[in-house]
Amino acid sequence: MSEPMNYLDGNAAAGELSKIFAMDVTAAEGQCAHCGAKRRFAEAHLYVQCPGVVARCAVCERVLLRLVNARQRAFLDMRGMTYLRLDTA
Ligand SMILES: [Zn+2]
Protein backbone atom coordinates (compact mmCIF):
# COMPACT_ATOMS: atom_id res chain seq x y z
CA MET A 1 0.00 0.00 0.00
CA SER A 2 1.12 3.52 -0.71
CA GLU A 3 1.55 6.21 1.93
CA PRO A 4 -1.42 8.54 2.40
CA MET A 5 -0.86 11.96 0.81
CA ASN A 6 0.02 14.59 3.38
CA TYR A 7 0.15 17.49 0.98
CA LEU A 8 -2.22 19.61 -1.06
CA ASP A 9 -1.72 20.71 -4.64
CA GLY A 10 -0.19 24.09 -5.44
CA ASN A 11 -3.62 25.66 -5.97
CA ALA A 12 -3.99 25.73 -2.20
CA ALA A 13 -1.27 28.42 -2.05
CA ALA A 14 -3.32 30.87 -4.14
CA GLY A 15 -4.64 32.79 -1.12
CA GLU A 16 -1.27 33.21 0.59
CA LEU A 17 0.57 34.08 -2.63
CA SER A 18 -2.10 36.60 -3.69
CA LYS A 19 -1.03 38.72 -0.70
CA ILE A 20 2.38 39.16 -2.38
CA PHE A 21 1.88 38.75 -6.13
CA ALA A 22 -0.59 40.77 -8.19
CA MET A 23 -0.86 37.88 -10.66
CA ASP A 24 -2.05 34.31 -10.13
CA VAL A 25 1.15 32.40 -9.46
CA THR A 26 -0.59 29.02 -9.40
CA ALA A 27 -1.21 29.29 -13.17
CA ALA A 28 2.43 30.18 -13.84
CA GLU A 29 5.01 27.67 -15.08
CA GLY A 30 8.11 27.23 -12.99
CA GLN A 31 11.30 25.25 -13.42
CA CYS A 32 12.69 23.24 -10.55
CA ALA A 33 16.24 24.35 -9.79
CA HIS A 34 17.13 20.83 -8.68
CA CYS A 35 15.84 18.44 -11.37
CA GLY A 36 14.92 20.88 -14.16
CA ALA A 37 11.26 19.80 -14.36
CA LYS A 38 8.99 22.47 -15.87
CA ARG A 39 5.49 22.36 -14.41
CA ARG A 40 2.59 24.63 -13.56
CA PHE A 41 2.93 25.81 -9.96
CA ALA A 42 -0.51 24.32 -9.31
CA GLU A 43 1.04 20.86 -9.76
CA ALA A 44 3.53 21.39 -6.92
CA HIS A 45 3.01 19.50 -3.66
CA LEU A 46 2.03 21.98 -0.99
CA TYR A 47 2.73 21.31 2.68
CA VAL A 48 0.85 23.47 5.16
CA GLN A 49 1.61 21.65 8.44
CA CYS A 50 4.35 24.18 9.22
CA PRO A 51 4.64 27.89 10.06
CA GLY A 52 3.74 29.02 6.56
CA VAL A 53 3.65 26.99 3.36
CA VAL A 54 6.26 24.88 1.61
CA ALA A 55 5.86 23.91 -2.06
CA ARG A 56 7.83 20.90 -3.26
CA CYS A 57 8.53 19.70 -6.80
CA ALA A 58 6.05 17.03 -7.96
CA VAL A 59 8.93 15.16 -9.64
CA CYS A 60 11.87 15.23 -7.19
CA GLU A 61 10.16 16.50 -3.98
CA ARG A 62 12.85 19.14 -3.36
CA VAL A 63 11.71 22.54 -2.04
CA LEU A 64 10.55 25.03 -4.70
CA LEU A 65 9.18 27.81 -2.51
CA ARG A 66 8.83 28.67 1.15
CA LEU A 67 6.53 31.39 2.47
CA VAL A 68 6.38 32.32 6.13
CA ASN A 69 4.38 35.13 7.69
CA ALA A 70 5.76 36.40 10.99
CA ARG A 71 5.27 39.66 12.85
CA GLN A 72 3.52 41.38 9.93
CA ARG A 73 6.32 40.45 7.55
CA ALA A 74 6.30 37.87 4.78
CA PHE A 75 9.46 35.87 4.10
CA LEU A 76 9.56 34.39 0.62
CA ASP A 77 12.29 31.95 -0.45
CA MET A 78 12.16 30.93 -4.12
CA ARG A 79 15.68 29.50 -4.43
CA GLY A 80 14.23 26.19 -5.51
CA MET A 81 12.99 27.61 -8.80
CA THR A 82 15.16 28.59 -11.74
CA TYR A 83 12.32 30.75 -13.04
CA LEU A 84 8.62 31.42 -12.72
CA ARG A 85 6.94 32.34 -16.01
CA LEU A 86 3.80 34.47 -15.61
CA ASP A 87 1.39 34.95 -18.51
CA THR A 88 0.78 38.69 -18.83
CA ALA A 89 -1.69 38.44 -21.72
ZN1 LIG B 1 12.41 18.82 -9.13
CSV table of N, CA, C and O and ligand atoms in Angstrom, one decimal:
chain,number,residue,atom,x,y,z
A,1,MET,N,0.8,-1.2,0.0
A,1,MET,CA,0.0,0.0,0.0
A,1,MET,C,0.9,1.2,0.0
A,1,MET,O,1.9,1.3,0.6
A,2,SER,N,0.4,2.3,-0.7
A,2,SER,CA,1.1,3.5,-0.7
A,2,SER,C,0.8,4.4,0.5
A,2,SER,O,-0.2,4.2,1.2
A,3,GLU,N,1.7,5.3,0.8
A,3,GLU,CA,1.6,6.2,1.9
A,3,GLU,C,0.4,7.2,1.6
A,3,GLU,O,0.2,7.5,0.5
A,4,PRO,N,-0.4,7.5,2.7
A,4,PRO,CA,-1.4,8.5,2.4
A,4,PRO,C,-0.8,9.9,2.1
A,4,PRO,O,0.3,10.2,2.6
A,5,MET,N,-1.4,10.7,1.2
A,5,MET,CA,-0.9,12.0,0.8
A,5,MET,C,-1.0,12.9,2.0
A,5,MET,O,-2.0,13.0,2.6
A,6,ASN,N,0.1,13.6,2.3
A,6,ASN,CA,0.0,14.6,3.4
A,6,ASN,C,0.3,16.0,2.9
A,6,ASN,O,0.7,16.8,3.6
A,7,TYR,N,0.0,16.2,1.6
A,7,TYR,CA,0.2,17.5,1.0
A,7,TYR,C,-1.1,17.8,0.1
A,7,TYR,O,-1.9,17.0,-0.2
A,8,LEU,N,-1.2,19.1,-0.2
A,8,LEU,CA,-2.2,19.6,-1.1
A,8,LEU,C,-1.6,19.9,-2.4
A,8,LEU,O,-0.3,19.9,-2.5
A,9,ASP,N,-2.4,20.3,-3.4
A,9,ASP,CA,-1.7,20.7,-4.6
A,9,ASP,C,-1.5,22.2,-4.6
A,9,ASP,O,-2.0,22.9,-3.7
A,10,GLY,N,-0.6,22.7,-5.5
A,10,GLY,CA,-0.2,24.1,-5.4
A,10,GLY,C,-1.3,25.1,-5.5
A,10,GLY,O,-1.1,26.3,-5.0
A,11,ASN,N,-2.5,24.7,-6.0
A,11,ASN,CA,-3.6,25.7,-6.0
A,11,ASN,C,-4.0,26.2,-4.6
A,11,ASN,O,-4.5,27.3,-4.4
A,12,ALA,N,-3.7,25.4,-3.6
A,12,ALA,CA,-4.0,25.7,-2.2
A,12,ALA,C,-3.2,26.9,-1.7
A,12,ALA,O,-3.5,27.5,-0.7
A,13,ALA,N,-2.1,27.3,-2.4
A,13,ALA,CA,-1.3,28.4,-2.0
A,13,ALA,C,-1.8,29.7,-2.6
A,13,ALA,O,-1.2,30.8,-2.3
A,14,ALA,N,-2.8,29.7,-3.4
A,14,ALA,CA,-3.3,30.9,-4.1
A,14,ALA,C,-3.6,32.0,-3.2
A,14,ALA,O,-3.2,33.2,-3.4
A,15,GLY,N,-4.3,31.7,-2.1
A,15,GLY,CA,-4.6,32.8,-1.1
A,15,GLY,C,-3.4,33.5,-0.5
A,15,GLY,O,-3.3,34.7,-0.5
A,16,GLU,N,-2.5,32.7,0.0
A,16,GLU,CA,-1.3,33.2,0.6
A,16,GLU,C,-0.4,34.0,-0.4
A,16,GLU,O,0.1,35.1,-0.1
A,17,LEU,N,-0.3,33.4,-1.6
A,17,LEU,CA,0.6,34.1,-2.6
A,17,LEU,C,-0.1,35.3,-3.2
A,17,LEU,O,0.6,36.3,-3.6
A,18,SER,N,-1.4,35.4,-3.2
A,18,SER,CA,-2.1,36.6,-3.7
A,18,SER,C,-1.9,37.8,-2.8
A,18,SER,O,-2.1,38.9,-3.2
A,19,LYS,N,-1.4,37.6,-1.6
A,19,LYS,CA,-1.0,38.7,-0.7
A,19,LYS,C,0.3,39.4,-1.1
A,19,LYS,O,0.6,40.5,-0.8
A,20,ILE,N,1.1,38.7,-2.0
A,20,ILE,CA,2.4,39.2,-2.4
A,20,ILE,C,2.4,39.5,-3.9
A,20,ILE,O,2.9,40.5,-4.3
A,21,PHE,N,1.8,38.6,-4.7
A,21,PHE,CA,1.9,38.7,-6.1
A,21,PHE,C,0.6,39.3,-6.6
A,21,PHE,O,-0.5,38.8,-6.2
A,22,ALA,N,0.6,40.2,-7.6
A,22,ALA,CA,-0.6,40.8,-8.2
A,22,ALA,C,-1.2,39.8,-9.2
A,22,ALA,O,-2.4,39.8,-9.5
A,23,MET,N,-0.4,38.9,-9.7
A,23,MET,CA,-0.9,37.9,-10.7
A,23,MET,C,-1.0,36.5,-10.0
A,23,MET,O,-0.5,36.3,-8.9
A,24,ASP,N,-1.8,35.6,-10.7
A,24,ASP,CA,-2.0,34.3,-10.1
A,24,ASP,C,-0.8,33.4,-10.4
A,24,ASP,O,-0.6,33.0,-11.5
A,25,VAL,N,-0.1,33.2,-9.3
A,25,VAL,CA,1.1,32.4,-9.5
A,25,VAL,C,0.8,30.9,-9.7
A,25,VAL,O,1.6,30.2,-10.4
A,26,THR,N,-0.3,30.4,-9.3
A,26,THR,CA,-0.6,29.0,-9.4
A,26,THR,C,-0.7,28.6,-10.9
A,26,THR,O,-0.5,27.5,-11.2
A,27,ALA,N,-1.1,29.6,-11.7
A,27,ALA,CA,-1.2,29.3,-13.2
A,27,ALA,C,0.1,29.4,-13.9
A,27,ALA,O,0.2,29.0,-15.0
A,28,ALA,N,1.1,30.0,-13.2
A,28,ALA,CA,2.4,30.2,-13.8
A,28,ALA,C,3.2,28.9,-14.0
A,28,ALA,O,3.0,27.9,-13.2
A,29,GLU,N,4.1,28.8,-14.9
A,29,GLU,CA,5.0,27.7,-15.1
A,29,GLU,C,6.3,28.0,-14.4
A,29,GLU,O,6.9,29.1,-14.6
A,30,GLY,N,6.8,27.1,-13.6
A,30,GLY,CA,8.1,27.2,-13.0
A,30,GLY,C,9.0,26.1,-13.3
A,30,GLY,O,8.6,25.0,-13.7
A,31,GLN,N,10.3,26.3,-13.2
A,31,GLN,CA,11.3,25.3,-13.4
A,31,GLN,C,12.0,25.0,-12.1
A,31,GLN,O,12.5,25.9,-11.4
A,32,CYS,N,12.0,23.7,-11.8
A,32,CYS,CA,12.7,23.2,-10.5
A,32,CYS,C,14.2,23.4,-10.7
A,32,CYS,O,14.8,23.0,-11.7
A,33,ALA,N,14.8,24.1,-9.7
A,33,ALA,CA,16.2,24.4,-9.8
A,33,ALA,C,17.1,23.1,-9.5
A,33,ALA,O,18.3,23.1,-9.8
A,34,HIS,N,16.4,22.0,-9.0
A,34,HIS,CA,17.1,20.8,-8.7
A,34,HIS,C,17.1,19.8,-9.8
A,34,HIS,O,18.2,19.3,-10.2
A,35,CYS,N,15.9,19.5,-10.4
A,35,CYS,CA,15.8,18.4,-11.4
A,35,CYS,C,15.5,19.0,-12.8
A,35,CYS,O,15.6,18.2,-13.7
A,36,GLY,N,15.2,20.3,-12.9
A,36,GLY,CA,14.9,20.9,-14.2
A,36,GLY,C,13.5,20.7,-14.7
A,36,GLY,O,13.2,21.1,-15.8
A,37,ALA,N,12.6,20.0,-13.9
A,37,ALA,CA,11.3,19.8,-14.4
A,37,ALA,C,10.6,21.1,-14.5
A,37,ALA,O,10.7,22.1,-13.7
A,38,LYS,N,9.8,21.3,-15.6
A,38,LYS,CA,9.0,22.5,-15.9
A,38,LYS,C,7.5,22.1,-15.7
A,38,LYS,O,7.0,21.3,-16.5
A,39,ARG,N,6.9,22.7,-14.7
A,39,ARG,CA,5.5,22.4,-14.4
A,39,ARG,C,4.7,23.6,-14.0
A,39,ARG,O,5.3,24.6,-13.5
A,40,ARG,N,3.4,23.6,-14.1
A,40,ARG,CA,2.6,24.6,-13.6
A,40,ARG,C,2.7,24.6,-12.0
A,40,ARG,O,2.8,23.5,-11.4
A,41,PHE,N,2.8,25.8,-11.4
A,41,PHE,CA,2.9,25.8,-10.0
A,41,PHE,C,1.8,25.0,-9.3
A,41,PHE,O,2.0,24.4,-8.2
A,42,ALA,N,0.6,25.0,-9.9
A,42,ALA,CA,-0.5,24.3,-9.3
A,42,ALA,C,-0.2,22.8,-9.1
A,42,ALA,O,-0.9,22.2,-8.3
A,43,GLU,N,0.7,22.3,-9.9
A,43,GLU,CA,1.0,20.9,-9.8
A,43,GLU,C,2.0,20.5,-8.6
A,43,GLU,O,2.3,19.4,-8.3
A,44,ALA,N,2.6,21.6,-8.0
A,44,ALA,CA,3.5,21.4,-6.9
A,44,ALA,C,2.8,20.7,-5.7
A,44,ALA,O,1.6,20.8,-5.6
A,45,HIS,N,3.6,20.1,-4.9
A,45,HIS,CA,3.0,19.5,-3.7
A,45,HIS,C,3.2,20.5,-2.6
A,45,HIS,O,4.3,21.0,-2.3
A,46,LEU,N,2.0,20.9,-2.0
A,46,LEU,CA,2.0,22.0,-1.0
A,46,LEU,C,1.9,21.4,0.4
A,46,LEU,O,0.9,20.7,0.7
A,47,TYR,N,2.8,21.8,1.3
A,47,TYR,CA,2.7,21.3,2.7
A,47,TYR,C,2.4,22.5,3.6
A,47,TYR,O,3.0,23.5,3.5
A,48,VAL,N,1.3,22.4,4.3
A,48,VAL,CA,0.8,23.5,5.2
A,48,VAL,C,0.9,23.2,6.7
A,48,VAL,O,0.5,24.0,7.5
A,49,GLN,N,1.5,22.0,7.0
A,49,GLN,CA,1.6,21.7,8.4
A,49,GLN,C,2.9,22.2,9.0
A,49,GLN,O,3.8,21.5,9.5
A,50,CYS,N,3.1,23.5,8.8
A,50,CYS,CA,4.3,24.2,9.2
A,50,CYS,C,4.0,25.7,9.4
A,50,CYS,O,2.9,26.1,9.0
A,51,PRO,N,4.9,26.4,9.9
A,51,PRO,CA,4.6,27.9,10.1
A,51,PRO,C,4.8,28.6,8.7
A,51,PRO,O,5.8,29.1,8.3
A,52,GLY,N,3.7,28.5,7.9
A,52,GLY,CA,3.7,29.0,6.6
A,52,GLY,C,3.4,27.9,5.6
A,52,GLY,O,2.8,26.9,6.0
A,53,VAL,N,3.9,28.0,4.4
A,53,VAL,CA,3.6,27.0,3.4
A,53,VAL,C,5.0,26.6,2.7
A,53,VAL,O,5.9,27.5,2.5
A,54,VAL,N,5.1,25.4,2.3
A,54,VAL,CA,6.3,24.9,1.6
A,54,VAL,C,5.7,24.2,0.4
A,54,VAL,O,4.9,23.3,0.5
A,55,ALA,N,6.2,24.6,-0.8
A,55,ALA,CA,5.9,23.9,-2.1
A,55,ALA,C,7.1,23.1,-2.5
A,55,ALA,O,8.2,23.6,-2.5
A,56,ARG,N,6.8,21.8,-2.8
A,56,ARG,CA,7.8,20.9,-3.3
A,56,ARG,C,7.6,20.4,-4.7
A,56,ARG,O,6.4,20.3,-5.1
A,57,CYS,N,8.6,20.2,-5.4
A,57,CYS,CA,8.5,19.7,-6.8
A,57,CYS,C,7.8,18.4,-6.9
A,57,CYS,O,8.0,17.5,-6.0
A,58,ALA,N,6.8,18.3,-7.8
A,58,ALA,CA,6.1,17.0,-8.0
A,58,ALA,C,6.9,15.9,-8.5
A,58,ALA,O,6.5,14.7,-8.4
A,59,VAL,N,8.1,16.2,-9.1
A,59,VAL,CA,8.9,15.2,-9.6
A,59,VAL,C,10.0,14.7,-8.6
A,59,VAL,O,10.1,13.5,-8.4
A,60,CYS,N,10.8,15.6,-8.1
A,60,CYS,CA,11.9,15.2,-7.2
A,60,CYS,C,11.6,15.5,-5.7
A,60,CYS,O,12.4,15.1,-4.9
A,61,GLU,N,10.5,16.2,-5.4
A,61,GLU,CA,10.2,16.5,-4.0
A,61,GLU,C,11.1,17.5,-3.3
A,61,GLU,O,11.0,17.7,-2.1
A,62,ARG,N,12.0,18.1,-4.0
A,62,ARG,CA,12.9,19.1,-3.4
A,62,ARG,C,12.0,20.4,-3.2
A,62,ARG,O,11.0,20.6,-3.9
A,63,VAL,N,12.5,21.3,-2.3
A,63,VAL,CA,11.7,22.5,-2.0
A,63,VAL,C,11.8,23.5,-3.2
A,63,VAL,O,12.9,23.9,-3.7
A,64,LEU,N,10.6,24.0,-3.7
A,64,LEU,CA,10.6,25.0,-4.7
A,64,LEU,C,10.4,26.4,-4.1
A,64,LEU,O,11.0,27.4,-4.5
A,65,LEU,N,9.5,26.5,-3.1
A,65,LEU,CA,9.2,27.8,-2.5
A,65,LEU,C,8.8,27.6,-1.0
A,65,LEU,O,8.2,26.6,-0.7
A,66,ARG,N,9.2,28.6,-0.3
A,66,ARG,CA,8.8,28.7,1.1
A,66,ARG,C,8.3,30.1,1.4
A,66,ARG,O,8.8,31.0,0.9
A,67,LEU,N,7.1,30.1,2.1
A,67,LEU,CA,6.5,31.4,2.5
A,67,LEU,C,6.1,31.3,3.9
A,67,LEU,O,5.4,30.5,4.3
A,68,VAL,N,6.7,32.3,4.7
A,68,VAL,CA,6.4,32.3,6.1
A,68,VAL,C,5.9,33.7,6.5
A,68,VAL,O,6.6,34.7,6.0
A,69,ASN,N,4.8,33.8,7.2
A,69,ASN,CA,4.4,35.1,7.7
A,69,ASN,C,4.7,35.2,9.2
A,69,ASN,O,4.3,34.3,9.9
A,70,ALA,N,5.4,36.2,9.6
A,70,ALA,CA,5.8,36.4,11.0
A,70,ALA,C,5.9,37.9,11.3
A,70,ALA,O,6.5,38.6,10.6
A,71,ARG,N,5.2,38.3,12.4
A,71,ARG,CA,5.3,39.7,12.8
A,71,ARG,C,5.0,40.7,11.7
A,71,ARG,O,5.8,41.6,11.5
A,72,GLN,N,3.9,40.5,11.0
A,72,GLN,CA,3.5,41.4,9.9
A,72,GLN,C,4.6,41.5,8.8
A,72,GLN,O,4.6,42.5,8.2
A,73,ARG,N,5.4,40.5,8.7
A,73,ARG,CA,6.3,40.4,7.5
A,73,ARG,C,6.2,39.1,6.9
A,73,ARG,O,6.0,38.1,7.5
A,74,ALA,N,6.3,39.1,5.5
A,74,ALA,CA,6.3,37.9,4.8
A,74,ALA,C,7.7,37.6,4.3
A,74,ALA,O,8.4,38.4,3.8
A,75,PHE,N,8.2,36.3,4.5
A,75,PHE,CA,9.5,35.9,4.1
A,75,PHE,C,9.2,34.9,3.0
A,75,PHE,O,8.6,33.9,3.2
A,76,LEU,N,9.8,35.2,1.8
A,76,LEU,CA,9.6,34.4,0.6
A,76,LEU,C,10.9,33.9,0.1
A,76,LEU,O,11.8,34.7,-0.2
A,77,ASP,N,11.1,32.6,0.0
A,77,ASP,CA,12.3,31.9,-0.5
A,77,ASP,C,11.9,31.2,-1.7
A,77,ASP,O,11.2,30.2,-1.7
A,78,MET,N,12.5,31.6,-2.8
A,78,MET,CA,12.2,30.9,-4.1
A,78,MET,C,13.4,30.3,-4.7
A,78,MET,O,13.5,30.2,-6.0
A,79,ARG,N,14.4,30.0,-3.9
A,79,ARG,CA,15.7,29.5,-4.4
A,79,ARG,C,15.5,28.2,-5.2
A,79,ARG,O,16.3,27.8,-6.0
A,80,GLY,N,14.4,27.5,-4.9
A,80,GLY,CA,14.2,26.2,-5.5
A,80,GLY,C,13.7,26.2,-6.9
A,80,GLY,O,13.5,25.2,-7.6
A,81,MET,N,13.5,27.5,-7.4
A,81,MET,CA,13.0,27.6,-8.8
A,81,MET,C,14.0,28.4,-9.6
A,81,MET,O,14.4,29.5,-9.2
A,82,THR,N,14.3,27.9,-10.8
A,82,THR,CA,15.2,28.6,-11.7
A,82,THR,C,14.4,29.8,-12.3
A,82,THR,O,15.0,30.9,-12.4
A,83,TYR,N,13.1,29.6,-12.6
A,83,TYR,CA,12.3,30.7,-13.0
A,83,TYR,C,10.9,30.4,-12.7
A,83,TYR,O,10.5,29.3,-12.5
A,84,LEU,N,10.1,31.5,-12.8
A,84,LEU,CA,8.6,31.4,-12.7
A,84,LEU,C,8.1,32.3,-13.9
A,84,LEU,O,8.3,33.5,-13.9
A,85,ARG,N,7.4,31.6,-14.8
A,85,ARG,CA,6.9,32.3,-16.0
A,85,ARG,C,5.5,32.7,-15.9
A,85,ARG,O,4.6,31.8,-15.8
A,86,LEU,N,5.2,34.0,-15.8
A,86,LEU,CA,3.8,34.5,-15.6
A,86,LEU,C,3.3,34.9,-16.9
A,86,LEU,O,3.9,35.7,-17.7
A,87,ASP,N,2.0,34.5,-17.3
A,87,ASP,CA,1.4,34.9,-18.5
A,87,ASP,C,0.8,36.3,-18.3
A,87,ASP,O,-0.1,36.5,-17.5
A,88,THR,N,1.3,37.3,-19.0
A,88,THR,CA,0.8,38.7,-18.8
A,88,THR,C,-0.3,39.1,-19.9
A,88,THR,O,-0.7,40.2,-19.9
A,89,ALA,N,-0.7,38.1,-20.7
A,89,ALA,CA,-1.7,38.4,-21.7
A,89,ALA,C,-3.1,38.8,-21.1
A,89,ALA,O,-3.4,38.3,-20.1
B,1,ZN,ZN,12.4,18.8,-9.1
